[in-house]
Structures are given as structure tokens and as C-alpha cells.
Tab-separated table of C-alpha atoms in Angstrom:
chain	number	residue	atom	x	y	z
J	1	MET	CA	6.855	23.999	17.802
J	2	LYS	CA	9.435	24.528	15.088
J	3	MET	CA	8.683	22.832	11.794
J	4	GLY	CA	10.731	22.082	8.686
J	5	GLY	CA	10.970	24.662	5.954
J	6	MET	CA	9.930	22.574	2.998
J	7	LYS	CA	7.631	24.427	0.630
J	8	THR	CA	4.188	23.087	-0.085
J	9	THR	CA	3.745	22.063	-3.685
J	10	ILE	CA	0.402	21.531	-5.342
J	11	SER	CA	0.561	19.915	-8.763
J	12	PHE	CA	-2.524	19.868	-10.932
J	13	ILE	CA	-2.383	17.835	-14.136
J	14	LEU	CA	-4.723	18.779	-16.908
J	15	HIS	CA	-4.812	17.181	-20.308
J	16	LEU	CA	-6.137	19.578	-22.851
J	17	LEU	CA	-4.441	17.919	-25.814
J	18	PRO	CA	-3.390	14.372	-26.642
J	19	CYS	CA	-0.004	15.252	-25.223
J	20	LEU	CA	0.566	15.759	-21.485
J	21	VAL	CA	0.133	19.309	-20.283
J	22	LEU	CA	1.319	20.040	-16.758
J	23	VAL	CA	-0.335	22.993	-15.072
J	24	GLY	CA	0.963	24.040	-11.689
J	25	ALA	CA	3.987	22.482	-9.995
J	26	ARG	CA	4.209	25.740	-8.103
J	27	PRO	CA	4.727	26.734	-4.483
J	28	ALA	CA	1.285	27.367	-3.007
J	29	THR	CA	-0.249	28.386	0.268
J	30	PHE	CA	-3.070	26.522	1.949
J	31	ASN	CA	-5.614	29.089	0.754
J	32	ASP	CA	-4.640	28.619	-2.893
J	33	ASP	CA	-6.041	25.108	-3.114
J	34	PHE	CA	-7.890	24.311	0.100
J	35	ARG	CA	-10.678	25.778	2.190
J	36	VAL	CA	-11.740	25.450	5.811
J	37	THR	CA	-14.974	23.477	6.112
J	38	TRP	CA	-15.349	23.392	9.871
J	39	GLU	CA	-14.316	25.806	12.664
J	40	GLU	CA	-11.949	28.246	11.015
J	41	SER	CA	-10.609	29.426	14.385
J	42	HIS	CA	-9.145	25.952	14.962
J	43	ILE	CA	-6.999	25.847	11.815
J	44	LYS	CA	-3.863	27.980	11.985
J	45	GLN	CA	-1.675	28.714	8.995
J	46	ILE	CA	2.028	28.722	9.753
J	47	GLN	CA	5.187	29.234	7.716
J	48	GLY	CA	3.390	31.704	5.506
J	49	GLY	CA	0.574	29.265	4.800
J	50	SER	CA	2.811	26.455	3.556
J	51	ALA	CA	1.843	24.391	6.606
J	52	ILE	CA	-1.129	24.286	8.942
J	53	GLN	CA	-1.954	23.370	12.525
J	54	LEU	CA	-5.255	21.671	13.373
J	55	ILE	CA	-6.638	22.126	16.879
J	56	LEU	CA	-9.063	20.023	18.924
J	57	ASP	CA	-10.364	21.260	22.285
J	58	ARG	CA	-13.526	20.954	24.331
J	59	SER	CA	-15.321	23.486	22.160
J	60	SER	CA	-14.667	21.943	18.739
J	61	GLY	CA	-12.573	20.017	16.281
J	62	CYS	CA	-11.939	21.247	12.741
J	63	GLY	CA	-11.648	20.270	9.095
J	64	PHE	CA	-10.627	21.368	5.628
J	65	ALA	CA	-11.184	20.274	2.025
J	66	SER	CA	-9.785	20.784	-1.457
J	67	LYS	CA	-11.434	23.429	-3.619
J	68	HIS	CA	-11.671	20.942	-6.494
J	69	GLN	CA	-12.532	17.298	-7.096
J	70	TYR	CA	-10.417	14.790	-9.011
J	71	LEU	CA	-11.021	11.621	-10.991
J	72	PHE	CA	-8.036	9.277	-10.571
J	73	GLY	CA	-4.537	10.307	-9.617
J	74	ARG	CA	-2.433	10.442	-6.484
J	75	VAL	CA	-2.756	12.577	-3.382
J	76	SER	CA	-0.306	12.746	-0.497
J	77	MET	CA	0.200	14.827	2.620
J	78	LYS	CA	2.918	15.005	5.225
J	79	ILE	CA	1.307	14.802	8.642
J	80	LYS	CA	2.590	14.957	12.215
J	81	LEU	CA	-0.064	13.475	14.483
J	82	VAL	CA	-1.261	14.394	17.975
J	83	PRO	CA	1.536	13.613	20.467
J	84	GLY	CA	1.333	12.143	23.959
J	85	ASP	CA	-1.972	10.935	25.348
J	86	SER	CA	-4.183	11.190	22.255
J	87	ALA	CA	-6.749	8.513	23.189
J	88	GLY	CA	-10.206	9.284	21.841
J	89	THR	CA	-8.964	11.587	19.080
J	90	VAL	CA	-9.186	10.855	15.360
J	91	THR	CA	-7.157	12.566	12.662
J	92	ALA	CA	-8.573	11.750	9.239
J	93	PHE	CA	-7.259	12.197	5.689
J	94	TYR	CA	-9.587	10.933	2.985
J	95	MET	CA	-11.191	11.331	-0.433
J	96	ASN	CA	-14.965	11.558	-0.785
J	97	SER	CA	-17.398	11.898	-3.684
J	98	ASP	CA	-19.726	14.049	-1.536
J	99	THR	CA	-22.752	12.063	-2.698
J	100	ASP	CA	-25.343	10.584	-0.363
J	101	ASN	CA	-26.678	7.226	-1.507
J	102	ILE	CA	-23.874	6.096	-3.807
J	103	ARG	CA	-20.914	7.516	-1.922
J	104	ASP	CA	-17.371	6.623	-2.925
J	105	GLU	CA	-14.736	7.214	-0.266
J	106	LEU	CA	-11.124	6.280	0.495
J	107	ASP	CA	-10.157	6.727	4.157
J	108	PHE	CA	-7.062	7.104	6.264
J	109	GLU	CA	-8.089	7.422	9.941
J	110	PHE	CA	-5.441	7.789	12.637
J	111	LEU	CA	-6.799	6.558	15.967
J	112	GLY	CA	-5.270	8.142	19.054
J	113	ASN	CA	-3.610	6.160	21.815
J	114	ARG	CA	-2.575	6.228	25.428
J	115	THR	CA	0.996	7.391	25.978
J	116	GLY	CA	3.426	4.599	25.171
J	117	GLN	CA	0.983	2.585	23.067
J	118	PRO	CA	1.254	2.359	19.262
J	119	TYR	CA	-0.831	4.554	17.006
J	120	THR	CA	-3.449	2.646	15.009
J	121	VAL	CA	-4.237	3.513	11.389
J	122	GLN	CA	-7.595	2.442	9.989
J	123	THR	CA	-8.296	2.391	6.257
J	124	ASN	CA	-11.672	1.955	4.613
J	125	VAL	CA	-13.025	1.814	1.069
J	126	TYR	CA	-16.534	2.841	0.045
J	127	ALA	CA	-17.635	1.864	-3.456
J	128	HIS	CA	-21.088	2.674	-4.831
J	129	GLY	CA	-22.373	3.416	-1.328
J	130	LYS	CA	-21.023	0.267	0.332
J	131	GLY	CA	-18.325	0.591	2.972
J	132	ASP	CA	-17.577	-1.387	6.151
J	133	ARG	CA	-14.271	-2.577	4.687
J	134	GLU	CA	-12.072	-1.610	7.622
J	135	GLN	CA	-8.487	-2.746	8.057
J	136	ARG	CA	-6.248	-1.610	10.917
J	137	ILE	CA	-2.514	-1.645	11.452
J	138	ASN	CA	-0.330	-0.504	14.330
J	139	LEU	CA	2.346	1.878	13.128
J	140	TRP	CA	5.966	0.765	13.504
J	141	PHE	CA	7.109	4.312	14.385
J	142	ASP	CA	5.882	7.244	16.471
J	143	PRO	CA	3.960	9.449	13.993
J	144	ALA	CA	3.919	12.383	16.407
J	145	ILE	CA	7.693	12.933	16.536
J	146	GLU	CA	8.196	13.988	12.921
J	147	PHE	CA	6.349	14.235	9.622
J	148	HIS	CA	5.534	11.142	7.580
J	149	THR	CA	4.021	10.931	4.099
J	150	TYR	CA	0.577	9.385	3.677
J	151	THR	CA	-0.495	8.650	0.098
J	152	ILE	CA	-3.550	7.411	-1.772
J	153	LEU	CA	-3.015	6.195	-5.355
J	154	TRP	CA	-6.279	5.744	-7.251
J	155	ASN	CA	-6.531	4.584	-10.847
J	156	PRO	CA	-8.813	2.280	-12.878
J	157	TYR	CA	-6.790	-0.774	-11.808
J	158	HIS	CA	-6.382	-0.516	-8.051
J	159	ILE	CA	-6.293	1.720	-4.974
J	160	VAL	CA	-3.135	1.737	-2.858
J	161	PHE	CA	-2.741	3.287	0.588
J	162	SER	CA	0.915	3.946	1.433
J	163	ILE	CA	2.973	5.329	4.301
J	164	ASP	CA	6.420	6.642	3.392
J	165	ASP	CA	6.146	4.704	0.110
J	166	ILE	CA	5.347	1.450	1.931
J	167	PRO	CA	2.009	0.043	0.723
J	168	ILE	CA	-0.236	-0.904	3.630
J	169	ARG	CA	-3.387	-1.732	1.671
J	170	GLU	CA	-4.407	-2.566	-1.884
J	171	TYR	CA	-7.988	-2.701	-3.183
J	172	LYS	CA	-8.138	-4.093	-6.697
J	173	ASN	CA	-10.673	-3.424	-9.432
J	174	ASN	CA	-12.641	-6.663	-9.672
J	175	GLU	CA	-15.697	-5.300	-11.454
J	176	ALA	CA	-15.462	-8.214	-13.876
J	177	LYS	CA	-16.437	-10.405	-10.902
J	178	GLY	CA	-19.347	-8.174	-9.937
J	179	ILE	CA	-17.511	-6.301	-7.160
J	180	PRO	CA	-18.089	-2.519	-6.973
J	181	TYR	CA	-15.128	-0.245	-7.673
J	182	PRO	CA	-15.076	3.579	-7.485
J	183	LYS	CA	-14.295	4.864	-10.952
J	184	THR	CA	-17.057	7.172	-12.194
J	185	GLN	CA	-17.448	9.796	-9.473
J	186	PRO	CA	-14.794	12.458	-8.860
J	187	MET	CA	-13.718	12.882	-5.255
J	188	GLY	CA	-12.550	15.797	-3.180
J	189	ILE	CA	-9.762	15.687	-0.588
J	190	TYR	CA	-10.681	16.173	3.060
J	191	SER	CA	-9.092	16.160	6.492
J	192	THR	CA	-10.446	16.503	10.016
J	193	LEU	CA	-9.344	16.390	13.652
J	194	TRP	CA	-12.154	15.417	15.991
J	195	GLU	CA	-13.212	13.613	19.186
J	196	ALA	CA	-14.555	10.065	18.811
J	197	ASP	CA	-13.923	8.421	22.161
J	198	ASP	CA	-17.020	6.253	21.793
J	199	TRP	CA	-15.063	3.994	19.393
J	200	ALA	CA	-11.608	5.296	18.441
J	201	THR	CA	-9.304	3.818	21.096
J	202	ARG	CA	-9.739	0.178	22.115
J	203	GLY	CA	-13.297	0.216	20.861
J	204	GLY	CA	-14.264	3.131	23.092
J	205	LEU	CA	-12.827	1.745	26.331
J	206	GLU	CA	-10.238	4.520	26.494
J	207	LYS	CA	-11.823	7.965	26.801
J	208	ILE	CA	-10.354	11.306	25.864
J	209	ASP	CA	-8.513	13.126	28.653
J	210	TRP	CA	-9.572	16.734	28.219
J	211	SER	CA	-6.963	17.848	30.773
J	212	LYS	CA	-4.429	17.205	27.991
J	213	ALA	CA	-6.264	19.509	25.556
J	214	PRO	CA	-5.786	21.300	23.284
J	215	PHE	CA	-4.628	18.589	20.885
J	216	TYR	CA	-2.605	19.522	17.773
J	217	ALA	CA	-1.886	17.887	14.413
J	218	TYR	CA	0.296	19.404	11.688
J	219	TYR	CA	0.156	19.177	7.887
J	220	LYS	CA	2.439	20.265	5.079
J	221	ASP	CA	3.528	19.414	1.516
J	222	PHE	CA	0.072	18.842	0.021
J	223	ASP	CA	0.709	17.084	-3.284
J	224	VAL	CA	-2.122	16.367	-5.720
J	225	GLU	CA	-1.652	14.955	-9.215
J	226	GLY	CA	-4.760	13.969	-11.096
J	227	CYS	CA	-7.591	14.986	-13.387
J	228	TRP	CA	-9.246	18.120	-12.076
J	229	MET	CA	-13.032	17.909	-12.376
J	230	PRO	CA	-15.010	19.334	-13.980
J	231	GLY	CA	-12.408	19.415	-16.690
J	232	PRO	CA	-11.620	18.184	-20.183
J	233	LYS	CA	-12.577	14.557	-20.826
J	234	SER	CA	-9.265	14.169	-22.600
J	235	CYS	CA	-7.584	14.123	-19.196
J	236	ILE	CA	-9.368	10.987	-18.031
J	237	THR	CA	-8.649	9.090	-21.233
J	238	ASN	CA	-5.118	10.380	-21.784
J	239	PRO	CA	-2.713	7.426	-22.134
J	240	ASN	CA	0.106	9.633	-20.849
J	241	ASN	CA	-1.342	9.863	-17.327
J	242	TRP	CA	1.594	8.510	-15.344
J	243	TRP	CA	-0.634	7.207	-12.530
J	244	GLU	CA	-2.286	4.836	-15.006
J	245	GLY	CA	0.961	3.621	-16.558
J	246	GLN	CA	2.032	-0.015	-16.547
J	247	ALA	CA	4.209	0.472	-13.465
J	248	TYR	CA	1.206	1.683	-11.441
J	249	ARG	CA	-1.318	-1.014	-12.351
J	250	GLN	CA	-0.112	-3.492	-9.750
J	251	LEU	CA	2.406	-3.716	-6.937
J	252	ASP	CA	5.874	-4.661	-8.102
J	253	ALA	CA	7.992	-7.317	-6.379
J	254	VAL	CA	9.598	-4.859	-3.935
J	255	GLN	CA	6.254	-3.316	-3.044
J	256	GLN	CA	4.707	-6.744	-2.581
J	257	LYS	CA	7.435	-7.672	-0.125
J	258	LYS	CA	6.878	-4.494	1.896
J	259	TYR	CA	3.122	-5.001	1.751
J	260	GLN	CA	3.374	-8.531	3.102
J	261	TRP	CA	5.724	-7.334	5.851
J	262	VAL	CA	3.121	-4.833	7.034
J	263	ARG	CA	0.279	-7.356	6.922
J	264	THR	CA	2.292	-10.041	8.708
J	265	ASN	CA	3.810	-7.900	11.437
J	266	HIS	CA	1.508	-4.925	11.978
J	267	MET	CA	-2.056	-5.743	10.929
J	268	ILE	CA	-4.381	-6.063	13.931
J	269	TYR	CA	-7.781	-6.183	12.216
J	270	ASP	CA	-9.086	-7.196	8.802
J	271	TYR	CA	-12.801	-7.235	8.021
J	272	CYS	CA	-12.126	-10.071	5.590
J	273	THR	CA	-11.430	-12.442	8.484
J	274	ASP	CA	-14.047	-11.136	10.932
J	275	LYS	CA	-16.543	-14.007	10.949
J	276	SER	CA	-18.696	-12.319	13.601
J	277	ARG	CA	-19.484	-9.550	11.114
J	278	TYR	CA	-19.178	-11.540	7.907
J	279	PRO	CA	-19.989	-15.264	8.322
J	280	ILE	CA	-19.685	-15.421	4.549
J	281	THR	CA	-16.403	-13.939	3.366
J	282	PRO	CA	-16.969	-10.749	1.334
J	283	PRO	CA	-16.399	-11.435	-2.374
J	284	GLU	CA	-13.646	-8.838	-2.788
J	285	CYS	CA	-11.616	-10.652	-0.133
J	286	ILE	CA	-11.751	-13.868	-2.130
J	287	ALA	CA	-11.075	-12.106	-5.429
């Protein structure tokens, strides 16, 4: 499969002085900033390492992670998902604090489908060890035909999941109302391709068709801007961090309109309205 020739750029922002110091903004290969965490034989570097192919077959799935953790910032990847009959497969892109009891995590999970059916994207937020905050939308395009950009913005004010600059979910910091918010633990960046046909497609009703294997997903243009941890404390408190600027503390009017369009036309599940799971509405939903 021929892929575009855009160079992967990894941008690390470090603040060593009161002024903003940008370190990086350089072309990089996968090995410069990421490492394979699971089944190295199933991750292939292509285009000189500026893009990668993830493989799922009967023997194994695979995964990779960033070499560093970050505290606040923005991370995005361009991903082309498994084409055709992908039921039972899950492609995940997420941030995780890698802590057991008080885990913080921000999830994008792409749930495979039967040919001709829309791809479902599930997002989830773990804060101080508490998750189960799933929301699902059906994508309005075929994410297996070409690359699309998936972004997580995380700052002290809110978390925004976006697709091609369209916000699909916002989780606000409502600590003042006693609602947990991830803001003290740095998180690494992870991605996996794996089989989960016990739940992924139509709640597990649609099983993976191994005759269609191997399954492939493609990644490129890894873009990370944030405070590299462990690092200077001046980074976290630097007022020049663009991702904490006034324009990034809430959705603007245009973003709000796009956000409402997604929720009105493409949302298929919201834990906030699931009375079978939550007879009492979770407090963050009310806030």
C-alpha cells in the first residue's frame, strides 16, 4: 500500500527559563521517540521509519509507547484504520499514567465493523483510578480509506478529544465541585492493535473473521507538544505554554457548534444517560 510522503515531526517543548524554549521540531523516525512494547515482529517501519504498520493476526496483536511521559500538552497522530471487515478488532490510541490504583488515562478506541457499517470510536476518561466514562460516536467518514488526525488536548482546564480538528468530547476540570480530574500524574502515549471480539463490535455479537487476517493499521505524523517528565518544574508553571493559553481553556463558538453537531448526529452511546448503569447521574455529567 502506497502512503503519503509527509515527514513525521516530533516536537518536545521544554521550559528551562521563564521564556519559552522550543527543543525539537525536527524530522524524526519512530525509533527516535517511541518503542515497541508488544510483539516487535508485528510492527513494521516504512518510509524510512517516518510511518509504521501495525499487524494483527491469529498469533498476536502489537503495541508501542512513547519513550517519555508528559504533563499537559497536546498529542496527535494520523491514523489509517483497518479496512474492510474489521469486526472484533480494536485499534487504540491513548495516554496512561502507568500507575495501578490511581490510574489516569485518556482513551481513543476504534472499534472494528462489518463491511459497509460505520466505524465506532469510543472515548474514555480515567481520573484518580475511576473510569467507566465511555462515550461512543459513529464516524461520518470511512477512516480506512485515508489518514485522519486524532488529537488529545490536555491542560488544567479541560480535556478535548478531536478528529480532524472537530471536537468530539470535552471533559472539564470540575475539581471545585469534588469531581476528580487528572492533573498531577504525567502520562505516556500508547497505541495497540488487538482482538477483542467479546465486546468490540455490537457488544460482542459480531466475531472476528480470521479468514480476513492479517489486519493492518497505519500511523504517521506523530506530534507531541508538552512538558516532558521528569523535567524542569518551570515547564509546568510556564505562562507561555500555548496549550494553557486563554484560547485553549474552553471551546470557542465555532468549536462548540461542531461539537454539538457531532453529539446530535453521530453519538450512539453516552454513559451519562445510561440509567441501567447509573440510576443516579454521575456528578461530572451534571457539572
